[in-house]
Short mmCIF file of C-alpha atoms and ligand atoms in Angstrom, two decimals:
data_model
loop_
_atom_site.label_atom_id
_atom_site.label_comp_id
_atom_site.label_asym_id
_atom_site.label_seq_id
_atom_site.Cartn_x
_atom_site.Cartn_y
_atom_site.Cartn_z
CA UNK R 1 -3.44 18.78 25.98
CA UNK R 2 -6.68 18.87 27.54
CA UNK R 3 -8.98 15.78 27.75
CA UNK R 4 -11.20 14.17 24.87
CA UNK R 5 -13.82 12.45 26.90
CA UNK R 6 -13.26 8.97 25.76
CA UNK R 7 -16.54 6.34 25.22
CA UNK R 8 -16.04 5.30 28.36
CA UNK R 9 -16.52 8.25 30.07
CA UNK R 10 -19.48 8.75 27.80
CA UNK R 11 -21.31 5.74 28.66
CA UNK R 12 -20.45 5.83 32.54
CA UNK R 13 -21.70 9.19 32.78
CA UNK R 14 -25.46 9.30 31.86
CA UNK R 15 -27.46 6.51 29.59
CA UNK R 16 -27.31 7.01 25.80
CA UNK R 17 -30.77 4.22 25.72
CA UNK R 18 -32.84 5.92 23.41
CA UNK R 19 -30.62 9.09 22.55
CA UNK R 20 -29.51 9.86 19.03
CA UNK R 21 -25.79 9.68 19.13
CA UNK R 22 -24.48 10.83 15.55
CA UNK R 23 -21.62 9.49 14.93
CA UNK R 24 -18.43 11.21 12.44
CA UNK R 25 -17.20 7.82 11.15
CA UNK R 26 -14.61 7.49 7.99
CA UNK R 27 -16.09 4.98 5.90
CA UNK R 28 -14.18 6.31 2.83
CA UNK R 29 -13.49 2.96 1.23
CA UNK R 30 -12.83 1.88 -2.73
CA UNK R 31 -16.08 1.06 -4.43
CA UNK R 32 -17.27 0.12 -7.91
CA UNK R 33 -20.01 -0.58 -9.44
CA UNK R 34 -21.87 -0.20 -6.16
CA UNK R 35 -19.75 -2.95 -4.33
CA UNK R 36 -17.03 -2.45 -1.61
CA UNK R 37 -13.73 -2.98 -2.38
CA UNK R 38 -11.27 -3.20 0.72
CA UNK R 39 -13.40 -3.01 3.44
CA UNK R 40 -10.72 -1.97 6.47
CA UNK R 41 -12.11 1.71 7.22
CA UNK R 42 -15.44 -0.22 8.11
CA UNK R 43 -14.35 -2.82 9.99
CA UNK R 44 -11.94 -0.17 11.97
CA UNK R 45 -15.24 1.69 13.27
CA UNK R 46 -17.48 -1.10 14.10
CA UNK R 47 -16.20 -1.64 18.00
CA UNK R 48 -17.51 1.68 18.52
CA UNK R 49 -20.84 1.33 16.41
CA UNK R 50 -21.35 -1.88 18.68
CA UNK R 51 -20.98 -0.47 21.59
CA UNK R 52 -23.08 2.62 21.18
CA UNK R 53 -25.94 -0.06 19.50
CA UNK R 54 -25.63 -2.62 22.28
CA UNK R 55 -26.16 0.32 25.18
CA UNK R 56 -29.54 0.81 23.41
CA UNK R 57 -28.50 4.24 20.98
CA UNK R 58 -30.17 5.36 18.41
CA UNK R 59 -26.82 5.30 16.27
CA UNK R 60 -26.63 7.70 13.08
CA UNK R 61 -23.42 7.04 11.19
CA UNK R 62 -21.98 9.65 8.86
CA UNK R 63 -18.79 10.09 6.67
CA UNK R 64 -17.39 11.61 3.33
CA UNK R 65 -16.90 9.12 0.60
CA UNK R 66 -14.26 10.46 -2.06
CA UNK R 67 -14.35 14.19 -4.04
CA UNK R 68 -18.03 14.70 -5.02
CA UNK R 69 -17.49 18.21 -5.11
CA UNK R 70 -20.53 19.63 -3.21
CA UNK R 71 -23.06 18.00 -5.03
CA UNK R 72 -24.91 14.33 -5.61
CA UNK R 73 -23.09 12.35 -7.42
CA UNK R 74 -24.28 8.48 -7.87
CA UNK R 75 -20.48 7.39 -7.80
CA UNK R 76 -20.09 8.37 -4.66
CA UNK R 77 -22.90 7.17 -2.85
CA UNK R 78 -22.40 5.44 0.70
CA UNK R 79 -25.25 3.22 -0.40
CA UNK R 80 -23.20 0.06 -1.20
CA UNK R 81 -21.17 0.66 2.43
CA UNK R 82 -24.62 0.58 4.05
CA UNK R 83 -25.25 -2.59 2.74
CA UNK R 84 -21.20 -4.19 3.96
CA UNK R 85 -22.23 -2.42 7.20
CA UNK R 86 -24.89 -4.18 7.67
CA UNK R 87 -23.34 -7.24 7.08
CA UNK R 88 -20.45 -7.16 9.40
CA UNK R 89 -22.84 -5.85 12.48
CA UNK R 90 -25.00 -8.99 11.64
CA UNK R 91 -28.26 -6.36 11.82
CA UNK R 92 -30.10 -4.14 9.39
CA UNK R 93 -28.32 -0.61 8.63
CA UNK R 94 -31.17 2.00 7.63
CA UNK R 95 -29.77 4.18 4.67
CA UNK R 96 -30.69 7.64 4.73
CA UNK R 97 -30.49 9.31 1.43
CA UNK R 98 -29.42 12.66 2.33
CA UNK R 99 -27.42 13.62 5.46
CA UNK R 100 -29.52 16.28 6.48
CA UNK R 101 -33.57 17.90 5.98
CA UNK R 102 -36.53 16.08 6.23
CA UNK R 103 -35.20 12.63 4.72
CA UNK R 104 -32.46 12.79 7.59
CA UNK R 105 -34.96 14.18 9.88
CA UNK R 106 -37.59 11.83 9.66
CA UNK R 107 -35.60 8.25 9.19
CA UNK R 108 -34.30 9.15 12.09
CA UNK R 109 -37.49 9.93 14.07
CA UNK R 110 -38.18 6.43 12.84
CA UNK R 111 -34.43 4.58 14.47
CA UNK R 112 -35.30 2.61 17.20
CA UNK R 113 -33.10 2.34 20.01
CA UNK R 114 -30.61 -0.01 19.05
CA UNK R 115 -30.63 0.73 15.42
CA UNK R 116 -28.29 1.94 12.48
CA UNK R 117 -28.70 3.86 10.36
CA UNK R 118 -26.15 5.37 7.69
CA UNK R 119 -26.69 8.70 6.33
CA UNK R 120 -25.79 9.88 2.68
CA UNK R 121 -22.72 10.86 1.35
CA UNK R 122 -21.41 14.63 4.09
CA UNK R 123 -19.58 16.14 0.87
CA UNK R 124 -23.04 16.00 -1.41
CA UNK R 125 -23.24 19.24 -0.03
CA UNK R 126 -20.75 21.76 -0.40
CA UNK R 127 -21.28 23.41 2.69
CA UNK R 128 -19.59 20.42 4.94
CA UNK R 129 -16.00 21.55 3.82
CA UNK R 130 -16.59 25.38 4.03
CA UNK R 131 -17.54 24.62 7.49
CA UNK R 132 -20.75 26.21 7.04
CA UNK R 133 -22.82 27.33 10.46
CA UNK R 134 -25.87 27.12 9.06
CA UNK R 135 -25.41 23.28 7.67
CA UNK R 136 -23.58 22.74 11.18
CA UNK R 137 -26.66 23.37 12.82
CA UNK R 138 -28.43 20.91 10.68
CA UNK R 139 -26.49 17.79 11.35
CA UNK R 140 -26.21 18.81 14.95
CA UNK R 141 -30.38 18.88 15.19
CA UNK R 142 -30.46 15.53 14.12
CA UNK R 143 -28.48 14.54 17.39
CA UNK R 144 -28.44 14.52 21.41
CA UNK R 145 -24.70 13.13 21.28
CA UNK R 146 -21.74 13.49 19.02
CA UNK R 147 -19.30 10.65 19.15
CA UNK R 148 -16.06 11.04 16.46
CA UNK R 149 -14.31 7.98 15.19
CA UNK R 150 -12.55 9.77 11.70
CA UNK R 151 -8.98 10.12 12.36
CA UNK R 152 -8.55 10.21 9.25
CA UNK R 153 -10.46 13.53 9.07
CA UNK R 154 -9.54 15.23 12.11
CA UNK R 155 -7.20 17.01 10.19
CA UNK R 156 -9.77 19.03 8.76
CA UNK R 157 -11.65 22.18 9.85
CA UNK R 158 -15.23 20.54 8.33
CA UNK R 159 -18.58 21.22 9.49
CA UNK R 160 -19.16 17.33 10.57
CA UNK R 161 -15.61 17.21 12.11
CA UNK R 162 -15.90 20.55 14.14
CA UNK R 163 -18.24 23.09 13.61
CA UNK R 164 -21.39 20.82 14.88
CA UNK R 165 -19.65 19.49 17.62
CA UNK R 166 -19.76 22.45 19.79
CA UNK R 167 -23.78 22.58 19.14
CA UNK R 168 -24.41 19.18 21.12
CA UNK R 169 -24.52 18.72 24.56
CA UNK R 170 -22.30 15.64 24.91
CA UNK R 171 -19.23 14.57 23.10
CA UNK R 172 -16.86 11.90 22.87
CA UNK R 173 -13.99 10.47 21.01
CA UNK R 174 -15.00 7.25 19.56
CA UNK R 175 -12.77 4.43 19.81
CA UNK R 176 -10.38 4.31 17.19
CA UNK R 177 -9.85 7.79 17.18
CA UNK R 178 -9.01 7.31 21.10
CA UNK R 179 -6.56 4.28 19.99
CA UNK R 180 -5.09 6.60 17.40
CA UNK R 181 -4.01 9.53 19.95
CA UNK R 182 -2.85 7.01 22.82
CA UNK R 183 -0.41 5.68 20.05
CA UNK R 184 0.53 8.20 18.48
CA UNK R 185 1.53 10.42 21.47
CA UNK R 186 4.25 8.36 21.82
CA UNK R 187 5.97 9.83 19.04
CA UNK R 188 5.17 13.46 20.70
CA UNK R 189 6.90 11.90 23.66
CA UNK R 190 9.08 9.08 22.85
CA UNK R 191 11.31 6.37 24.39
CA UNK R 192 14.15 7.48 22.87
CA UNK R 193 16.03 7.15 20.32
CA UNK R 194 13.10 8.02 18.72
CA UNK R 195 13.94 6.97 14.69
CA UNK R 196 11.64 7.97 12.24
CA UNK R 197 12.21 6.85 8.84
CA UNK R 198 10.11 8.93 5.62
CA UNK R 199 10.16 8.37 2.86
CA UNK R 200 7.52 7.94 -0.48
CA UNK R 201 6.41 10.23 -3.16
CA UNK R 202 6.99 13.46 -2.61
CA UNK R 203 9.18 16.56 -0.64
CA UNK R 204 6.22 18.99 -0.87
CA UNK R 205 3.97 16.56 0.56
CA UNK R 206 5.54 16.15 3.51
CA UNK R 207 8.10 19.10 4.31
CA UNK R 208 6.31 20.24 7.48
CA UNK R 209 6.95 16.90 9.14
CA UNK R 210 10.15 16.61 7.92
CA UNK R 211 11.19 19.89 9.33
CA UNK R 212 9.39 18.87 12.59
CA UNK R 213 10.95 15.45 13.15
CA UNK R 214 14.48 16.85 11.64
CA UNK R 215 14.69 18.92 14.90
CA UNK R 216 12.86 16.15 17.01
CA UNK R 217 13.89 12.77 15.70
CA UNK R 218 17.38 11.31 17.05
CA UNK R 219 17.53 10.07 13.78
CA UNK R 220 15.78 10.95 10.32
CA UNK R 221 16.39 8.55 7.58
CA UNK R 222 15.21 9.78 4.35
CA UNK R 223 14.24 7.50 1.32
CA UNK R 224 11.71 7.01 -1.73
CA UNK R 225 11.67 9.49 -4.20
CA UNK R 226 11.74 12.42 -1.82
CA UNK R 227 15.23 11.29 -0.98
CA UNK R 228 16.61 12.40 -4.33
CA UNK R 229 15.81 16.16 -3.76
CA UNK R 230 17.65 16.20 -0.57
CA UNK R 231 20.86 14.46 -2.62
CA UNK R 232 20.31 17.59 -5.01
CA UNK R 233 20.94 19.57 -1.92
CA UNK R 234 23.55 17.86 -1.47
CA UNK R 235 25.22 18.74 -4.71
CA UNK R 236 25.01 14.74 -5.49
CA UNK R 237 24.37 13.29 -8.75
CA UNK R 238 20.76 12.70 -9.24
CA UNK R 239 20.72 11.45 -13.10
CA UNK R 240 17.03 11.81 -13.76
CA UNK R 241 15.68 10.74 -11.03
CA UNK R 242 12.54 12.76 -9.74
CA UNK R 243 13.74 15.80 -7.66
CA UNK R 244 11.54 18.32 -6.95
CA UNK R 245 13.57 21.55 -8.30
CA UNK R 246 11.41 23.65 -6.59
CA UNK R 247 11.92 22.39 -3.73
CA UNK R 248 15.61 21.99 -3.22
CA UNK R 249 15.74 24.62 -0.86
CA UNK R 250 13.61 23.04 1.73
CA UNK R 251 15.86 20.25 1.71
CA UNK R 252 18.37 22.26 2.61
CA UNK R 253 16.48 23.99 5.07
CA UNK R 254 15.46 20.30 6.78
CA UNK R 255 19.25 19.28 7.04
CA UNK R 256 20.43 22.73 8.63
CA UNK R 257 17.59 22.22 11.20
CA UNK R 258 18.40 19.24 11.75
CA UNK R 259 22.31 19.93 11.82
CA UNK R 260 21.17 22.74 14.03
CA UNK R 261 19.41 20.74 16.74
CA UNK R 262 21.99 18.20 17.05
CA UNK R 263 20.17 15.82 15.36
CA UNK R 264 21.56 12.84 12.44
CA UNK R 265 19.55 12.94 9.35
CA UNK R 266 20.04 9.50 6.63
CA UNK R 267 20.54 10.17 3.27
CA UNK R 268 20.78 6.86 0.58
CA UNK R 269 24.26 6.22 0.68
CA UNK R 270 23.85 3.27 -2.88
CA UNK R 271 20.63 3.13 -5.20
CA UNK R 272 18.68 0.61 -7.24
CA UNK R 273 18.53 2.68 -10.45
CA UNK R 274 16.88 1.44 -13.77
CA UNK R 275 16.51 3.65 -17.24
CA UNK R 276 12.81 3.71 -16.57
CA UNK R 277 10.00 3.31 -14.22
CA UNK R 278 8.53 0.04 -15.15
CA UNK R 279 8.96 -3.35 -14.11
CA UNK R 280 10.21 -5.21 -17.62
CA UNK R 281 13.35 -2.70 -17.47
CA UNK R 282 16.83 -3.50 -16.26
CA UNK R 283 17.72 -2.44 -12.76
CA UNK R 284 21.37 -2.43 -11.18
CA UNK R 285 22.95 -0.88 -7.86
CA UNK R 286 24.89 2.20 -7.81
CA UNK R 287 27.19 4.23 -5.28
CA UNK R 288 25.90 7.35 -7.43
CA UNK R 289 23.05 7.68 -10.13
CA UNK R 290 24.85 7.41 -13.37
CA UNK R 291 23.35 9.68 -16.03
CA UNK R 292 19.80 8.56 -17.76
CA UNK R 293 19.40 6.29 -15.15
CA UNK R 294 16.82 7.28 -12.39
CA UNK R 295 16.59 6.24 -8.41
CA UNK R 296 13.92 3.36 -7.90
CA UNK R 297 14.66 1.89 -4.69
CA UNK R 298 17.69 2.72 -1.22
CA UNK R 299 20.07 0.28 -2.40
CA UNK R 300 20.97 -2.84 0.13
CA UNK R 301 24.11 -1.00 1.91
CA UNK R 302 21.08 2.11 2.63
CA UNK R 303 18.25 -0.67 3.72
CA UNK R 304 21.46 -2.23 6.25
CA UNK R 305 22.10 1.16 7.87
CA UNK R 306 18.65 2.26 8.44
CA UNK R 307 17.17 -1.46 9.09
CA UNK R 308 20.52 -1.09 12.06
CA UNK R 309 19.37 2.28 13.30
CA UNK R 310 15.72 0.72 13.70
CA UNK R 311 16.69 -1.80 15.92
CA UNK R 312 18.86 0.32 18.05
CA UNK R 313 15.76 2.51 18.51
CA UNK R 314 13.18 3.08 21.75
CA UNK R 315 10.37 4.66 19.12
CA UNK R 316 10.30 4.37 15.56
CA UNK R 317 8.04 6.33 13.41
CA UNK R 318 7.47 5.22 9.54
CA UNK R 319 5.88 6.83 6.85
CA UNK R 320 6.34 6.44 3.47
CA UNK R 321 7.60 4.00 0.91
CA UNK R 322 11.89 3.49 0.09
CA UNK R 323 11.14 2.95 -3.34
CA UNK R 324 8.77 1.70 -5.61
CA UNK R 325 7.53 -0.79 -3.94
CA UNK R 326 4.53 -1.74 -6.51
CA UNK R 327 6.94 -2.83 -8.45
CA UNK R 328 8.75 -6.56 -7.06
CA UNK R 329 11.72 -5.65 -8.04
CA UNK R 330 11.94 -2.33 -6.61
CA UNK R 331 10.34 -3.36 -2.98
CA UNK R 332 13.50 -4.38 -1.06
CA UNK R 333 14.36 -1.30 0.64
CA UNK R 334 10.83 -0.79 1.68
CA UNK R 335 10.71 -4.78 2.54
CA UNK R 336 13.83 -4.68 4.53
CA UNK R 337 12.34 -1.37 6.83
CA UNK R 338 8.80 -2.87 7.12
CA UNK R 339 11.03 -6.33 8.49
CA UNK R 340 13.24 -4.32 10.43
CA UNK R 341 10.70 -2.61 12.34
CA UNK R 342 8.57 -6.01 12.88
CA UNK R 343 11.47 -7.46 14.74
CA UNK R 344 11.94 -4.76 16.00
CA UNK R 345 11.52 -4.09 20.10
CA UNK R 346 10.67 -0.81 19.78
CA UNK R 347 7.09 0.75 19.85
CA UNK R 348 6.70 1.67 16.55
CA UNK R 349 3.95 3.04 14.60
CA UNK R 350 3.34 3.16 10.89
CA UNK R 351 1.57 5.73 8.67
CA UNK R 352 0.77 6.26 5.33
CA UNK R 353 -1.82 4.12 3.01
CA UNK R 354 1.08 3.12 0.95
CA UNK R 355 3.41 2.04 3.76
CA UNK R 356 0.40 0.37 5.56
CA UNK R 357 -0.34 -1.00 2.14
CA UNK R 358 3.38 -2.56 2.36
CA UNK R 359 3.37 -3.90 5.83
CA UNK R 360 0.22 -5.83 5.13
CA UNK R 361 1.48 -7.48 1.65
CA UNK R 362 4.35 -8.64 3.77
CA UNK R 363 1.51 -10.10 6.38
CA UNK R 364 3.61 -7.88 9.07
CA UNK R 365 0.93 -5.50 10.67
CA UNK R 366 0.39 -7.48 13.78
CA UNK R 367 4.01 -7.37 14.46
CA UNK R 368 3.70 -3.55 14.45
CA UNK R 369 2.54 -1.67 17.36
CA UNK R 370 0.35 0.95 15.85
CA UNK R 371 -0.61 0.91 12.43
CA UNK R 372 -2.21 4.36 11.87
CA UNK R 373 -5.47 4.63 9.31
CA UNK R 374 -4.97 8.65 8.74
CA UNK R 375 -2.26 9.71 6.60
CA UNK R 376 -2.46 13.49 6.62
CA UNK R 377 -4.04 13.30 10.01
CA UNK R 378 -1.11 11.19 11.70
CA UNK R 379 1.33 13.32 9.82
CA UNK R 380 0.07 16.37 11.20
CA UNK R 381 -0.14 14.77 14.61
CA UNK R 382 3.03 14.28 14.85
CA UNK R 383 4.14 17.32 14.21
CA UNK R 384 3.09 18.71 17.28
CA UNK R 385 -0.39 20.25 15.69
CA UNK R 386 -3.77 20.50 17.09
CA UNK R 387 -6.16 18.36 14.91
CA UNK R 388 -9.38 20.32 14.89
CA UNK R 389 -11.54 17.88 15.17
CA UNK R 390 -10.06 16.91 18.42
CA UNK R 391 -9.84 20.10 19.57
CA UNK R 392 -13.65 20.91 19.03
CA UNK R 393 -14.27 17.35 21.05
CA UNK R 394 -11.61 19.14 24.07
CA UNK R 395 -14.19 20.13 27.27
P1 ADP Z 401 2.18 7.02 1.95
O1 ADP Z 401 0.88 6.72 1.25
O2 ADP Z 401 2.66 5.83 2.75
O3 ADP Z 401 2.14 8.28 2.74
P2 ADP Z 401 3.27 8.33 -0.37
O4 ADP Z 401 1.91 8.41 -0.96
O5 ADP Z 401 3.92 9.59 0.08
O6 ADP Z 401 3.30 7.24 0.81
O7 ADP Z 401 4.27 7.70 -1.42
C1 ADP Z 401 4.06 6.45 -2.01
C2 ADP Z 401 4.45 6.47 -3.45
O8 ADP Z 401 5.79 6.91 -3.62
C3 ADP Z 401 4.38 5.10 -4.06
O9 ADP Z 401 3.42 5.09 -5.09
C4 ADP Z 401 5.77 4.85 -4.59
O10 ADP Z 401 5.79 4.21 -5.84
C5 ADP Z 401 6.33 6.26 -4.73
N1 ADP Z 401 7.78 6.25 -4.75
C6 ADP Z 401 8.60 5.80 -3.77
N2 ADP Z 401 9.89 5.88 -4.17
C7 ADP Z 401 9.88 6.37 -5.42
C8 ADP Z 401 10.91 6.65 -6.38
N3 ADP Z 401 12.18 6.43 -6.11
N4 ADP Z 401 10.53 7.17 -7.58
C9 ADP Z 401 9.22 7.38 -7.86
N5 ADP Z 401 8.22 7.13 -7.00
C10 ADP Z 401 8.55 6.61 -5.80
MG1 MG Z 402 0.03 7.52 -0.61
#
């Protein structure tokens, strides 16, 4: 891997007083109504914001703020994160309403050294996820140095996480996204046993991590509803519990990898099962899923033998609900994981809005080592891939 000069470096190296530093932040929080919901994403970029403000930089913050679709659309303004910006720096955040042209231009002619300013919404235009050159070269006139705090973007090919980057003379890796790849490396190259434990929604979602870590992980222990398809591969009972037909076969494909490699992969071994998904309907352990009854939760024998291999491990790597956690009575698989790994000696990291969603309803995230803010992006980390947006900041 070669280096991402880190903020550090940056500000060592030559003064940013008075420069316009643009900086790739991901400020994609809830909003409604023009008010910010949960605020985390913004709070998670503001060490880097201050320190760029406080060493006297012109500081131009932009982001993507849910699926506008390539054009203006009110609902997705960054206006009302502009204004929670500005209230947890304690100073005035200029907004900027477009990202690029003469608006962008001239507000930030205007930025004083010191200042903050916010520009619109990157995905108003259509051109930021095509990656277009010509838009590239737009955002990259509006700055003298490129700083990227988005993990949760550098995932993605986009013409604010990579194509500008090359177009300004000096880069760096903001902060969090610096924090992210320290921790995260570890999995790449882990105290071992390295246990990583998936589980949530869906196969297809994640089947290119699962086939990574099968061959990888010392051990993979597979639950939420992704766990059913690989019992289908199984040739276990499944009642009607949600398996991805479709995908059957790459279930099969993970376990022969992983039986390949060497490697122990976790299967549910018992089942909280209830007739539907909802939380006024009877629920009852099972060895097997009886028919018209459907897989909710890993059962307490599963949550014993995975919670076991989690403290027996150097690394652990989670991502990924047990069950369905939303629902109280269908949390205790995930519970028992997210308390495993607390207690847990091992550096562990956690991924995944829902299963950071989990460990903070359970007040456990300081007892975790790393809890990572990009889902896709963390997943595709640890794979083994080249994130393109860290790539592009690579000199
Ligand atoms: P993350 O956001 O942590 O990556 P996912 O989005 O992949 O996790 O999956 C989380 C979702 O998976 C939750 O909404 C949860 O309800 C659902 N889920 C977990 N187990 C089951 C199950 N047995 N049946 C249906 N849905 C499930
Ligand atoms: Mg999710």
């Amino acid at each position: 891997m070669a280096a991402v000069p880190s903020l550090d470096q940056l500000l060592s190296q030559a003064p940013v007083r008075g420069q316009r530093v643009f900086v790739r932040a991901d400020l994609n929080v809830p909003t409604k109504n023009g008010v910010v919901g949960d605020d985390t994403r913004i709070r998670a970029t503001l060490p880097t914001l201050r320190r760029l403000a406080s060493a006297g930089a012109r500081v131009i913050v932009a982001s993507h703020l849910g699926r506008p679709k390539g054009k203006a659309d009110p609902q997705y303004s960054l206006a009302p994160v502009a204004k929670r910006l500005s209230e947890l720096l304690g100073m005035p955040v200029v907004f900027v309403p477009d990202c690029v042209g003469a608006a962008a231009e001239s507000a930030v002619e205007k930025l004083p050294s010191g200042g903050v300013a916010l520009l619109e919404n990157l995905r108003f235009h259509a051109e930021e996820e095509k990656n277009d050159p010509t838009f590239a070269r737009r955002l990259a006139a509006l700055a003298d140095v490129y700083v990227n705090d988005a993990f949760g973007t550098a995932h993605r090919a986009h013409a604010s996480t990579a194509g500008m980057v090359g177009l300004v003379p000096r880069v760096a890796a903001g902060d969090l996204l610096q924090a992210e790849l320290q921790h995260l490396r570890v999995v790449l190259e882990p105290i071992r046993p390295l246990v990583c434990v998936l589980g949530g929604a869906k196969v297809s979602d994640k089947i290119a991590v699962l086939e990574a870590l099968a061959e990888r992980a010392d051990v993979l222990a597979i639950g939420g509803a992704m766990a059913y398809t690989f019992l289908r591969a199984e040739g276990e009972p499944t009642g009607s519990s949600r398996v991805e037909e479709d995908h059957v076969s790459d279930a099969r494909r993970v376990l022969q990898a992983a039986a390949g490699a060497g490697r122990r992969i976790l299967l549910p071994v018992d089942h909280v099962v209830a007739e539907k998904l909802s939380a006024d309907t009877p629920s009852r352990v099972a060895k097997q899923i009886p028919d018209g009854w459907l897989g909710v939760d890993i059962g307490p024998e599963t949550a014993a033998i995975y919670a076991a291999e989690v403290r027996k491990a150097g690394t652990v790597f989670w991502n990924g609900p047990m069950g369905v956690f939303e629902i109280e009575s269908f949390a205790k698989g995930t519970e028992a994981v997210a308390r495993a790994i607390a207690d847990s000696k091992a550096v562990s990291v956690v991924g995944g809005g829902d299963s950071l969603a989990a460990v903070n309803k359970l007040g456990l995230g300081s007892r975790v080592t790393h809890l990572s803010t990009g889902g896709g992006a963390s997943l595709e980390f640890v794979q083994g891939l080249t994130l393109p947006g860290v790539a592009a900041l690579e000199r």
